Structure formats: C-alpha cells, structure tokens
C-alpha cells in the first residue's frame, strides 16, 4: 500500500463505517486534515494523517493535535483519547523538509509546538492511549512513550533517532525513557539510535500490549472501551496522584493520596462502586451527566 492509499484507507474507515452497520468512528472528519477525529463509545480517536511522510510532524500537525487534545478534554462525552497514525507509520518525528526555511530558533520552535503538545497530553485529565501502529522515531518516539497506556502493533518499532542528525532527544524523551529503562539503557538507545521492535518494547516496559497488525485497530478500540467504562473521576485523580508522585517524596505522596482520596470518596462513583459490590452486580460508572 502506498502512503496515499494508506491515507485514503484511514479516511475511508470513517466514511465507510458511518454509512454501514454502525459507525466504527463517528464525528467530524475531513479528508485533507492532518488530524482525523472520530468518536465511538466514549473513545476519541485522533489519527495523525500525513501517511506519505510516515506522519512526520509539521507545525500544522503539532498545533492541531494540541488543539484536538484540548477539545477532547473539554468534551464530557469523551472518556478516553487514542492517538494513532494513518498508513504504515505512527510518527517519524519532525518533518525534516520543514526545518531549513524556518523563522525560529530550535528553542523557540520546541516551546511553540512540541512542548505545549507534550504538556497538554501528559496533563490531560482523561486516559490517553498511544496506539503505535508503525514506526515511531524522534519526537514520534516521545509521543509513543507519552501515553498513559501504550499499545503496539506487531510491526511497530521505536527509534530514539535524534543522534542520527546530531540532535538531542526532546519532547519528553529524556524525562520518560530513563524512568522506564534506567539511565544506561536510555543513553545507549539514544546514542546508537537503535531500533526497538515490539517484543523488545514489551520486555523493556515501553508498551503494555502488542497486537497483530491485522486486528490492531479493533483491539485498540476494544481496550479503549474497557477503559472508558471505568470510573472517570477516579482515573483522573489517579493520573494526578501518579504524576505528582513521579517527582515527589514519599511524605508528599502520602499527603497527596490523602487529599485526593477525599475527592474520590465524596464522588458518586464511589457510592456506586460500593453499592454494586454489596448488591453483587457490575458497577455502572457511565452516566449521561458525568
Ligand atoms: O524543533 C525542531 O525541529 C527539533 C525537533 C526535533 C524532533 C525530531 O523528531 S528530530 C528527528 C526527525 N526524524 C528523523 O530524523 C527520522 C527520519 N526518517 C527516517 O529515518 C526513516 O524514514 C524511518 C527510520 C523513520 C523509517 O524508514 P523507512 O525505510 O521505513 O521509510 P522511508 O522510506 O525512510 O520513509 C518513507 C517516506 O517518508 C519517505 O518519503 P519518500 O522518499 O517516499 O518521498 C521519507 O522521506 C519520508 N519521511 C520519513 N521520515 C520523515 C520523512 N519526511 C520528512 N521528515 C521525516 N522525519
């Protein structure tokens, strides 16, 4: 399949499904957009859509993705966000064709594009799944690592490729990767720009699950729907607690847990969970008015 065919295939998933037996994804979608949006069963799927360039990131894509994440946050019907790529790539990092004529320093560019994106993604009050359908390189690798849950297709691979063009890893890779694999393995992956395949990614803890390429999109949707049925307020507070704990002392984490537990315990979700346990039924955490 060529990149163009792959883009058309990704776009046609929306078109075909919305007229067939129940939409696979529904919602707004335009074929020329660099980010395709689709929502089904509380799952908002954002698809990077520059398949001819393995979804390499230009400014339009980066700013649109940040805006799309903010829109997902503001939409009460969205309970889980999935980020994936159209075609055979997830994201090949910065579009290298876009760099030379740029009217910004590297620092300005990162502060204008990648850093707001990663901050928005990591700060989202809803679970974000990085659905890594193919190669994730450079800042695309950072994006692949940044999700709360990382699901990989069998043929996906991750490359901390920055040193091939004599740059420093960015978009959060220097913060995330050593926390996942330790300083030394992180340095080696970055220094040698080694490819990490799906089996190795699973072993290293860079992803939670690997699925066959052929059923990947369906597996991701099914996983995301499981997550969407969980208590949204409790997951929001869990994210806040974990993110704060990543840089805090045990003492601070205990204080934080005590404060957040009050917010969780006062919420209707907690009462529903306890009632469901006593009544020996499944809890119902999805309500129209949140
Ligand atoms: O602010 C700043 O600018 C600093 C921020 C930096 C963040 C970064 O991400 S730096 C890292 C930038 N990315 C790269 O260096 C990766 C470059 N790409 C590759 O090395 C390879 O494409 C891959 C290893 C990712 C995949 O290889 P392969 O063999 O599977 O595919 P391919 O044939 O190389 O690529 C397919 C097409 O995508 C090809 O176009 P063509 O020849 O068919 O017309 C290729 O040029 C294009 N493409 C892939 N990556 C990029 C790209 N075009 C522009 N920019 C890319 N990053």
Short mmCIF file of C-alpha atoms and ligand atoms in Angstrom, two decimals:
data_model
loop_
_atom_site.label_atom_id
_atom_site.label_comp_id
_atom_site.label_asym_id
_atom_site.label_seq_id
_atom_site.Cartn_x
_atom_site.Cartn_y
_atom_site.Cartn_z
CA UNK A 1 0.00 0.00 0.00
CA UNK A 2 1.42 3.45 -0.87
CA UNK A 3 1.27 6.31 1.60
CA UNK A 4 -1.53 7.92 -0.39
CA UNK A 5 -3.50 4.68 -0.47
CA UNK A 6 -2.97 4.32 3.26
CA UNK A 7 -4.26 7.84 3.92
CA UNK A 8 -7.32 7.17 1.82
CA UNK A 9 -7.80 3.86 3.66
CA UNK A 10 -7.63 5.63 7.04
CA UNK A 11 -10.08 8.27 5.87
CA UNK A 12 -12.38 5.68 4.35
CA UNK A 13 -12.65 3.91 7.72
CA UNK A 14 -14.74 6.86 8.80
CA UNK A 15 -16.75 7.29 5.63
CA UNK A 16 -17.45 3.61 5.12
CA UNK A 17 -18.36 2.99 8.73
CA UNK A 18 -20.65 5.96 9.15
CA UNK A 19 -22.97 4.66 6.47
CA UNK A 20 -22.65 0.96 7.23
CA UNK A 21 -23.57 -1.21 10.18
CA UNK A 22 -22.94 1.26 12.99
CA UNK A 23 -20.04 3.70 12.83
CA UNK A 24 -16.61 2.45 13.68
CA UNK A 25 -15.81 6.10 14.35
CA UNK A 26 -18.31 8.90 14.13
CA UNK A 27 -17.98 12.64 14.45
CA UNK A 28 -16.25 15.31 12.46
CA UNK A 29 -13.65 14.26 9.94
CA UNK A 30 -12.25 15.95 6.91
CA UNK A 31 -10.13 14.08 4.43
CA UNK A 32 -7.47 16.77 3.96
CA UNK A 33 -6.97 17.33 7.69
CA UNK A 34 -3.61 16.46 9.25
CA UNK A 35 -5.51 15.12 12.27
CA UNK A 36 -8.56 12.91 11.75
CA UNK A 37 -11.07 12.97 14.60
CA UNK A 38 -13.50 10.16 15.37
CA UNK A 39 -15.54 9.25 18.45
CA UNK A 40 -17.21 5.97 19.34
CA UNK A 41 -18.47 4.71 22.70
CA UNK A 42 -16.70 7.49 24.61
CA UNK A 43 -13.40 6.91 22.80
CA UNK A 44 -12.00 9.86 20.82
CA UNK A 45 -9.50 8.66 18.21
CA UNK A 46 -7.06 11.22 16.83
CA UNK A 47 -5.22 9.96 13.75
CA UNK A 48 -2.04 11.69 12.54
CA UNK A 49 -2.68 11.96 8.83
CA UNK A 50 0.44 12.59 6.76
CA UNK A 51 0.96 8.97 5.69
CA UNK A 52 3.24 9.80 2.71
CA UNK A 53 5.82 11.03 5.25
CA UNK A 54 5.11 8.41 7.92
CA UNK A 55 3.16 11.17 9.71
CA UNK A 56 6.26 13.31 10.21
CA UNK A 57 5.25 16.35 12.22
CA UNK A 58 4.96 19.81 10.70
CA UNK A 59 3.73 22.77 12.71
CA UNK A 60 0.16 22.36 11.49
CA UNK A 61 0.06 18.77 12.73
CA UNK A 62 1.59 19.64 16.12
CA UNK A 63 -0.70 22.60 16.78
CA UNK A 64 -3.78 20.72 15.51
CA UNK A 65 -3.02 17.75 17.75
CA UNK A 66 -2.66 20.01 20.78
CA UNK A 67 -5.96 21.71 19.95
CA UNK A 68 -7.63 18.33 19.41
CA UNK A 69 -6.45 17.13 22.84
CA UNK A 70 -7.81 20.30 24.46
CA UNK A 71 -11.14 19.77 22.69
CA UNK A 72 -11.25 16.16 23.93
CA UNK A 73 -10.61 17.37 27.47
CA UNK A 74 -13.48 19.86 27.25
CA UNK A 75 -15.97 17.35 25.80
CA UNK A 76 -17.79 15.49 28.57
CA UNK A 77 -18.79 12.68 26.23
CA UNK A 78 -15.12 11.79 25.69
CA UNK A 79 -13.77 9.40 28.35
CA UNK A 80 -10.60 8.09 26.64
CA UNK A 81 -8.35 9.52 23.93
CA UNK A 82 -6.44 7.39 21.41
CA UNK A 83 -3.57 8.78 19.32
CA UNK A 84 -2.55 6.74 16.30
CA UNK A 85 -1.16 7.15 12.78
CA UNK A 86 -2.58 6.73 9.29
CA UNK A 87 -0.80 4.31 6.98
CA UNK A 88 2.29 2.30 7.88
CA UNK A 89 3.88 4.81 10.27
CA UNK A 90 2.97 6.16 13.70
CA UNK A 91 5.09 9.33 13.54
CA UNK A 92 8.58 9.84 12.06
CA UNK A 93 9.28 12.88 14.23
CA UNK A 94 9.95 16.37 12.97
CA UNK A 95 9.31 16.82 9.25
CA UNK A 96 12.88 17.42 8.12
CA UNK A 97 11.65 19.15 4.97
CA UNK A 98 10.17 21.89 7.14
CA UNK A 99 13.23 22.86 9.16
CA UNK A 100 15.55 24.80 6.86
CA UNK A 101 13.32 27.78 5.96
CA UNK A 102 12.04 28.16 9.49
CA UNK A 103 11.95 31.60 11.06
CA UNK A 104 12.50 30.34 14.63
CA UNK A 105 15.36 29.06 16.75
CA UNK A 106 15.18 25.43 17.88
CA UNK A 107 14.35 26.58 21.40
CA UNK A 108 11.56 28.82 20.17
CA UNK A 109 10.23 26.05 17.97
CA UNK A 110 10.13 23.49 20.78
CA UNK A 111 8.46 25.99 23.10
CA UNK A 112 5.90 26.84 20.41
CA UNK A 113 4.99 23.34 19.23
CA UNK A 114 6.29 20.14 20.87
CA UNK A 115 6.41 21.31 24.48
CA UNK A 116 2.79 22.54 24.65
CA UNK A 117 1.73 19.28 22.98
CA UNK A 118 3.54 17.05 25.47
CA UNK A 119 2.41 19.17 28.44
CA UNK A 120 -1.21 19.02 27.24
CA UNK A 121 -1.04 15.26 26.65
CA UNK A 122 0.59 14.44 29.99
CA UNK A 123 -1.70 16.84 31.85
CA UNK A 124 -4.93 15.54 30.33
CA UNK A 125 -7.49 14.52 32.94
CA UNK A 126 -8.54 11.55 30.79
CA UNK A 127 -6.57 8.42 29.89
CA UNK A 128 -4.55 8.76 26.69
CA UNK A 129 -3.61 5.66 24.69
CA UNK A 130 -0.64 5.84 22.33
CA UNK A 131 -1.68 3.30 19.68
CA UNK A 132 1.62 2.75 17.91
CA UNK A 133 0.69 1.26 14.55
CA UNK A 134 4.12 1.58 12.91
CA UNK A 135 7.49 3.28 13.18
CA UNK A 136 7.82 5.92 15.92
CA UNK A 137 11.02 7.95 15.51
CA UNK A 138 12.45 11.07 17.13
CA UNK A 139 9.69 13.19 18.60
CA UNK A 140 7.34 10.46 17.33
CA UNK A 141 9.04 8.10 19.79
CA UNK A 142 8.42 10.63 22.56
CA UNK A 143 4.75 10.73 21.57
CA UNK A 144 4.62 6.94 21.59
CA UNK A 145 6.03 6.84 25.12
CA UNK A 146 3.92 9.70 26.49
CA UNK A 147 0.53 7.96 26.58
CA UNK A 148 -0.83 6.60 29.86
CA UNK A 149 -1.24 3.27 28.05
CA UNK A 150 0.96 2.23 25.10
CA UNK A 151 -0.48 -0.37 22.70
CA UNK A 152 1.70 -1.55 19.81
CA UNK A 153 1.07 -3.32 16.54
CA UNK A 154 3.40 -6.28 15.96
CA UNK A 155 5.31 -4.41 13.23
CA UNK A 156 5.77 -1.19 15.21
CA UNK A 157 9.24 -0.05 16.17
CA UNK A 158 10.66 2.82 18.18
CA UNK A 159 13.85 4.71 17.38
CA UNK A 160 15.37 7.47 19.50
CA UNK A 161 16.71 8.68 16.18
CA UNK A 162 17.78 12.22 17.13
CA UNK A 163 21.53 11.47 17.24
CA UNK A 164 21.44 10.35 13.58
CA UNK A 165 21.00 14.03 12.76
CA UNK A 166 23.14 15.17 15.71
CA UNK A 167 20.27 16.49 17.81
CA UNK A 168 19.36 15.95 21.45
CA UNK A 169 16.29 13.81 22.31
CA UNK A 170 13.33 16.11 23.01
CA UNK A 171 9.56 16.17 23.54
CA UNK A 172 9.99 14.49 26.91
CA UNK A 173 12.13 11.51 25.90
CA UNK A 174 14.97 12.48 28.27
CA UNK A 175 12.49 12.53 31.15
CA UNK A 176 10.43 9.45 30.29
CA UNK A 177 12.84 6.92 28.85
CA UNK A 178 15.31 6.72 31.80
CA UNK A 179 12.33 6.35 34.14
CA UNK A 180 11.24 3.34 32.08
CA UNK A 181 14.53 1.61 31.30
CA UNK A 182 17.12 3.31 33.53
CA UNK A 183 19.82 5.80 32.62
CA UNK A 184 22.23 3.41 30.94
CA UNK A 185 19.83 1.66 28.55
CA UNK A 186 18.25 5.04 27.74
CA UNK A 187 21.64 6.51 26.90
CA UNK A 188 22.54 3.55 24.71
CA UNK A 189 19.23 3.71 22.80
CA UNK A 190 19.74 7.44 22.28
CA UNK A 191 23.44 7.33 21.43
CA UNK A 192 23.20 4.49 18.91
CA UNK A 193 19.67 5.23 17.66
CA UNK A 194 18.94 1.51 17.99
CA UNK A 195 15.63 0.19 16.70
CA UNK A 196 13.39 -1.34 19.37
CA UNK A 197 10.95 -3.88 17.98
CA UNK A 198 7.65 -4.86 19.60
CA UNK A 199 8.96 -7.87 21.54
CA UNK A 200 11.82 -5.82 22.98
CA UNK A 201 9.49 -2.91 23.74
CA UNK A 202 7.27 -5.24 25.75
CA UNK A 203 10.29 -6.63 27.58
CA UNK A 204 11.63 -3.15 28.35
CA UNK A 205 8.26 -1.81 29.52
CA UNK A 206 7.87 0.65 26.63
CA UNK A 207 4.42 -0.76 25.86
CA UNK A 208 1.71 -2.64 27.74
CA UNK A 209 0.41 -4.89 24.95
CA UNK A 210 1.30 -5.97 21.40
CA UNK A 211 -1.42 -7.00 18.93
CA UNK A 212 -1.31 -8.48 15.42
CA UNK A 213 -1.20 -5.82 12.68
CA UNK A 214 -4.39 -7.13 11.07
CA UNK A 215 -6.58 -6.70 14.15
CA UNK A 216 -4.73 -3.78 15.74
CA UNK A 217 -7.40 -1.07 15.25
CA UNK A 218 -10.13 -3.34 16.64
CA UNK A 219 -8.00 -4.41 19.61
CA UNK A 220 -7.23 -0.76 20.41
CA UNK A 221 -10.90 0.21 20.25
CA UNK A 222 -11.89 -2.74 22.47
CA UNK A 223 -9.18 -1.88 25.01
CA UNK A 224 -10.17 1.80 24.97
CA UNK A 225 -13.83 0.92 25.54
CA UNK A 226 -12.85 -1.17 28.59
CA UNK A 227 -11.03 1.87 29.94
CA UNK A 228 -13.98 4.14 29.08
CA UNK A 229 -16.25 2.01 31.29
CA UNK A 230 -14.02 2.59 34.34
CA UNK A 231 -14.74 5.40 36.85
CA UNK A 232 -13.61 8.58 35.09
CA UNK A 233 -13.22 10.72 38.20
CA UNK A 234 -11.15 8.06 39.98
CA UNK A 235 -8.90 7.66 36.92
CA UNK A 236 -8.45 11.43 36.65
CA UNK A 237 -7.36 11.59 40.30
CA UNK A 238 -5.15 8.50 39.87
CA UNK A 239 -3.33 10.24 36.99
CA UNK A 240 -2.86 13.33 39.13
CA UNK A 241 -1.52 11.28 42.03
CA UNK A 242 0.89 9.26 39.89
CA UNK A 243 2.21 12.28 38.01
CA UNK A 244 2.80 14.20 41.22
CA UNK A 245 4.43 11.15 42.84
CA UNK A 246 6.92 10.81 39.96
CA UNK A 247 8.75 13.85 41.28
CA UNK A 248 7.81 13.88 44.98
CA UNK A 249 9.00 12.38 48.24
CA UNK A 250 7.11 9.53 49.95
CA UNK A 251 5.90 12.01 52.57
CA UNK A 252 4.46 14.29 49.91
CA UNK A 253 2.90 11.34 48.06
CA UNK A 254 1.15 10.19 51.25
CA UNK A 255 -0.26 13.69 51.79
CA UNK A 256 -1.34 13.87 48.16
CA UNK A 257 -3.08 10.47 48.37
CA UNK A 258 -4.96 11.55 51.49
CA UNK A 259 -6.20 14.74 49.79
CA UNK A 260 -7.17 13.06 46.52
CA UNK A 261 -8.85 10.14 48.30
CA UNK A 262 -11.24 12.62 49.86
CA UNK A 263 -12.21 13.88 46.41
CA UNK A 264 -12.69 10.31 45.19
CA UNK A 265 -14.61 9.22 48.28
CA UNK A 266 -17.02 12.17 48.03
CA UNK A 267 -17.87 11.37 44.40
CA UNK A 268 -20.95 9.44 43.29
CA UNK A 269 -18.70 6.90 41.56
CA UNK A 270 -17.51 5.67 44.96
CA UNK A 271 -21.04 5.25 46.25
CA UNK A 272 -21.97 3.38 43.06
CA UNK A 273 -18.93 1.09 43.38
CA UNK A 274 -19.75 0.19 46.98
CA UNK A 275 -23.48 -0.32 46.22
CA UNK A 276 -22.63 -2.55 43.25
CA UNK A 277 -20.32 -4.65 45.43
CA UNK A 278 -22.99 -5.10 48.11
CA UNK A 279 -25.68 -5.87 45.54
CA UNK A 280 -23.39 -8.32 43.72
CA UNK A 281 -23.76 -6.57 40.36
CA UNK A 282 -21.42 -4.80 37.93
CA UNK A 283 -20.93 -1.10 38.75
CA UNK A 284 -22.29 1.43 36.27
CA UNK A 285 -19.77 4.24 36.03
CA UNK A 286 -21.03 5.84 32.83
CA UNK A 287 -23.82 8.36 33.34
CA UNK A 288 -25.13 10.98 30.99
CA UNK A 289 -24.30 13.88 33.29
CA UNK A 290 -20.90 12.58 34.42
O1 LIG B 1 12.27 21.88 16.56
C1 LIG B 1 12.92 21.01 15.97
O2 LIG B 1 12.91 20.94 14.74
C2 LIG B 1 13.68 20.00 16.73
C3 LIG B 1 12.80 18.85 16.93
C4 LIG B 1 13.19 17.63 16.56
C5 LIG B 1 12.31 16.48 16.77
C6 LIG B 1 12.65 15.26 15.92
O3 LIG B 1 11.79 14.45 15.77
S1 LIG B 1 14.21 15.10 15.23
C7 LIG B 1 14.09 13.56 14.34
C8 LIG B 1 13.48 13.75 12.97
N1 LIG B 1 13.16 12.48 12.35
C9 LIG B 1 14.05 11.72 11.73
O4 LIG B 1 15.23 12.01 11.66
C10 LIG B 1 13.53 10.44 11.08
C11 LIG B 1 13.78 10.47 9.57
N2 LIG B 1 13.20 9.26 8.97
C12 LIG B 1 13.85 8.08 8.95
O5 LIG B 1 14.97 7.96 9.40
C13 LIG B 1 13.12 6.95 8.29
O6 LIG B 1 12.14 7.47 7.43
C14 LIG B 1 12.46 5.97 9.31
C15 LIG B 1 13.53 5.19 10.06
C16 LIG B 1 11.56 6.73 10.31
C17 LIG B 1 11.57 4.97 8.53
O7 LIG B 1 12.31 4.39 7.50
P1 LIG B 1 11.57 3.60 6.33
O8 LIG B 1 12.66 2.98 5.48
O9 LIG B 1 10.54 2.71 6.91
O10 LIG B 1 10.78 4.72 5.49
P2 LIG B 1 11.37 5.80 4.49
O11 LIG B 1 11.38 5.24 3.12
O12 LIG B 1 12.64 6.38 5.01
O13 LIG B 1 10.26 6.98 4.59
C18 LIG B 1 9.06 6.93 3.83
C19 LIG B 1 8.80 8.33 3.33
O14 LIG B 1 8.61 9.18 4.48
C20 LIG B 1 9.99 8.90 2.58
O15 LIG B 1 9.49 9.76 1.57
P3 LIG B 1 9.63 9.35 0.00
O16 LIG B 1 11.08 9.12 -0.26
O17 LIG B 1 8.81 8.09 -0.15
O18 LIG B 1 9.05 10.51 -0.73
C21 LIG B 1 10.68 9.74 3.62
O19 LIG B 1 11.47 10.77 3.08
C22 LIG B 1 9.52 10.29 4.40
N3 LIG B 1 9.93 10.65 5.74
C23 LIG B 1 10.21 9.81 6.75
N4 LIG B 1 10.55 10.49 7.83
C24 LIG B 1 10.50 11.80 7.50
C25 LIG B 1 10.10 11.89 6.18
N5 LIG B 1 9.95 13.08 5.56
C26 LIG B 1 10.22 14.19 6.30
N6 LIG B 1 10.61 14.15 7.58
C27 LIG B 1 10.75 12.99 8.22
N7 LIG B 1 11.09 12.96 9.52
#
